[in-house]
Amino acid sequence: MVVILENNATDEQIKNVKQHLEDFGFQIHESSGVQRTILGAIGVKPGFDTRKVRILEGVADVYRVTSPFKLASRNFKEEKTIIKIKDVEIGGDKIAVMAGPCSIESEEQIFKLAEVVAKSGSKILRGGAFKPRSSPYSFQGMGEEGLKLMRKAADEFGLLVITEVMQIDQIDLIGKYTDIFQLGARNMQNFSLLKELSKSRIPVMVKRGLSATIEEWLMSGEYILSGGNKNVILCERGIRTFEPYTRNTFDLSAIPVVQKRSHLPIVADPSHATGYRDQVPPMARAAVAAGADALMMEIHHDPENAMSDGPQALLPDTFITLMGELRAIAAAIGKTI
Ligand code: PEP
Ligand code: MN
């Protein structure tokens, strides 16, 4: 149930409404916009008469939310969520770009690529230190050593860091080095991990599962929101279909679907979505045109020898050129990069 308070509701009235909701047995989540306060009351009982809330002083409107995701929905929060991390915003009119290697491989590698990221005008350095690999024989990541190197490189070039957390016992360690947690596609429905991440205040980017519906993906975001972490970002990274000419199928239409139903920022990852270097620029351009709030792309200066995902990594020069093209497309839809 969503309870919309009058624009001029007093603090006393808001407190009273909350007290009533608690007495009725609801769990309350507050969203204070510029204009008005909205209360999300979770746990609506089938027979509950919403008029009991409607008549309280200061209440403008009450309605039930029928979608299974509530805090993530536009009904609960109409204005878009803008996540601010230091001097970077994700979700506003400036499209954020996250770029870097699939895996951190060495000090030299991450510094080289951080320099490219900064030169391109992007603000966020990506790179995995703990890698979810399909094969146990593949490179599993540099671990804490990699985190240290990436933080050092990011600080040197004035960038934020995003890196993947695979399990609960890595949260504290990774939290010391990162600005954003990446929840990988394979962990989208790792509910115990979601619950632990919900206790953090570090933003979490939830990648869409390989065969997750948009609703399931939004429900994973809901887990994090419901535990109290409001800094949730979604990431479309392609879904598994019958098509072998691409690594995954980039579900571009997820972008407008999410924009309509949710206030959460959405990132597009054309690197994992396509899996091939030549397909990344066209799909990155398409994602900006489709309204993505941010992009995530893998780059590498020596992709032939990359420890993971070399075939989809853009060369630095291609990436810099692409950024120029993306700026032109962004301008056409009233945004900047
Ligand atoms: C990655 O970003 O390198 C990664 C492993 O992504 P995904 O979880 O989308 O496969
Ligand atoms: Mn990768």
Coordinates of N, CA and C and ligand atoms in Angstrom, one line a residue, residues 101-103 126-128 131-133 164 182-187 205 207-208 210 235 237-238 247-248 269 272 296 298 308-309 312, ligand 1:
P101 N 38.9 -3.3 -17.4 CA 39.1 -4.7 -17.8 C 38.1 -5.6 -17.2
C102 N 37.9 -6.8 -17.7 CA 37.0 -7.8 -17.1 C 37.7 -8.1 -15.7
S103 N 39.0 -8.5 -15.8 CA 39.7 -8.8 -14.5 C 40.9 -7.9 -14.3
R126 N 36.0 0.0 -13.8 CA 35.5 -1.4 -13.4 C 36.6 -2.4 -13.5
G127 N 36.4 -3.5 -12.8 CA 37.4 -4.6 -12.9 C 37.1 -5.6 -11.8
G128 N 37.3 -6.9 -12.1 CA 36.9 -7.9 -11.2 C 38.2 -8.4 -10.5
K131 N 36.4 -13.4 -9.5 CA 35.7 -13.7 -10.8 C 34.8 -14.9 -10.7
P132 N 33.5 -14.8 -11.2 CA 32.7 -16.0 -11.3 C 32.9 -16.6 -12.6
R133 N 33.7 -17.7 -12.7 CA 34.1 -18.3 -13.9 C 33.3 -19.6 -14.1
E164 N 33.0 -6.7 -8.4 CA 32.0 -7.7 -8.1 C 32.2 -8.3 -6.7
Q182 N 29.2 -4.7 -7.3 CA 28.6 -5.3 -8.5 C 28.1 -6.6 -8.1
L183 N 26.8 -6.9 -8.2 CA 26.2 -8.2 -8.0 C 26.1 -8.9 -9.3
G184 N 26.8 -9.9 -9.5 CA 26.9 -10.5 -10.8 C 25.6 -11.3 -11.2
A185 N 25.5 -11.4 -12.6 CA 24.3 -12.1 -13.1 C 24.1 -13.4 -12.5
R186 N 25.1 -14.2 -12.2 CA 25.0 -15.5 -11.7 C 24.5 -15.5 -10.2
N187 N 24.6 -14.4 -9.6 CA 24.2 -14.2 -8.2 C 22.9 -13.4 -8.0
M205 N 25.0 -2.5 -7.7 CA 24.5 -2.6 -9.1 C 24.1 -4.1 -9.3
K207 N 23.1 -7.0 -11.6 CA 23.1 -7.4 -13.0 C 21.9 -8.4 -13.2
R208 N 21.3 -8.3 -14.3 CA 20.2 -9.2 -14.6 C 20.7 -10.6 -14.8
L210 N 21.0 -14.5 -16.1 CA 21.1 -15.0 -17.4 C 19.7 -15.4 -18.0
C235 N 21.3 -3.4 -13.9 CA 22.2 -3.5 -15.1 C 21.7 -4.6 -16.1
R237 N 22.5 -6.9 -19.0 CA 23.8 -7.4 -19.5 C 23.5 -8.6 -20.5
G238 N 22.3 -8.6 -21.0 CA 22.0 -9.7 -22.0 C 21.4 -10.9 -21.3
R247 N 27.0 -13.7 -27.7 CA 27.2 -14.5 -26.4 C 25.9 -14.5 -25.7
N248 N 25.2 -13.4 -25.6 CA 23.8 -13.3 -25.0 C 23.0 -12.5 -26.0
D269 N 25.1 -2.9 -20.3 CA 26.4 -3.5 -20.5 C 26.5 -4.2 -21.8
H272 N 29.1 -7.7 -22.1 CA 28.6 -9.1 -21.8 C 27.4 -9.4 -22.6
M296 N 28.2 0.2 -19.0 CA 29.4 -0.5 -18.5 C 30.1 -1.2 -19.7
E298 N 33.8 -3.2 -21.2 CA 35.1 -3.8 -20.9 C 36.1 -3.3 -22.0
S308 N 40.6 -12.8 -19.0 CA 39.2 -13.2 -19.2 C 38.5 -12.2 -20.1
D309 N 37.6 -12.7 -20.9 CA 36.7 -11.9 -21.8 C 37.5 -11.0 -22.8
Q312 N 35.6 -9.7 -26.1 CA 34.6 -8.6 -26.0 C 35.2 -7.3 -25.6
Ligands
PEP1 C1 31.6 -9.0 -15.4 O1 31.1 -7.9 -15.3 O2 32.8 -9.2 -15.6 C2 30.7 -10.2 -15.2 C3 31.2 -11.4 -14.8 O3 29.5 -9.9 -15.5 P1 28.1 -10.8 -15.5 O4 27.8 -11.1 -14.1 O5 27.1 -9.9 -16.2 O6 28.4 -12.1 -16.3

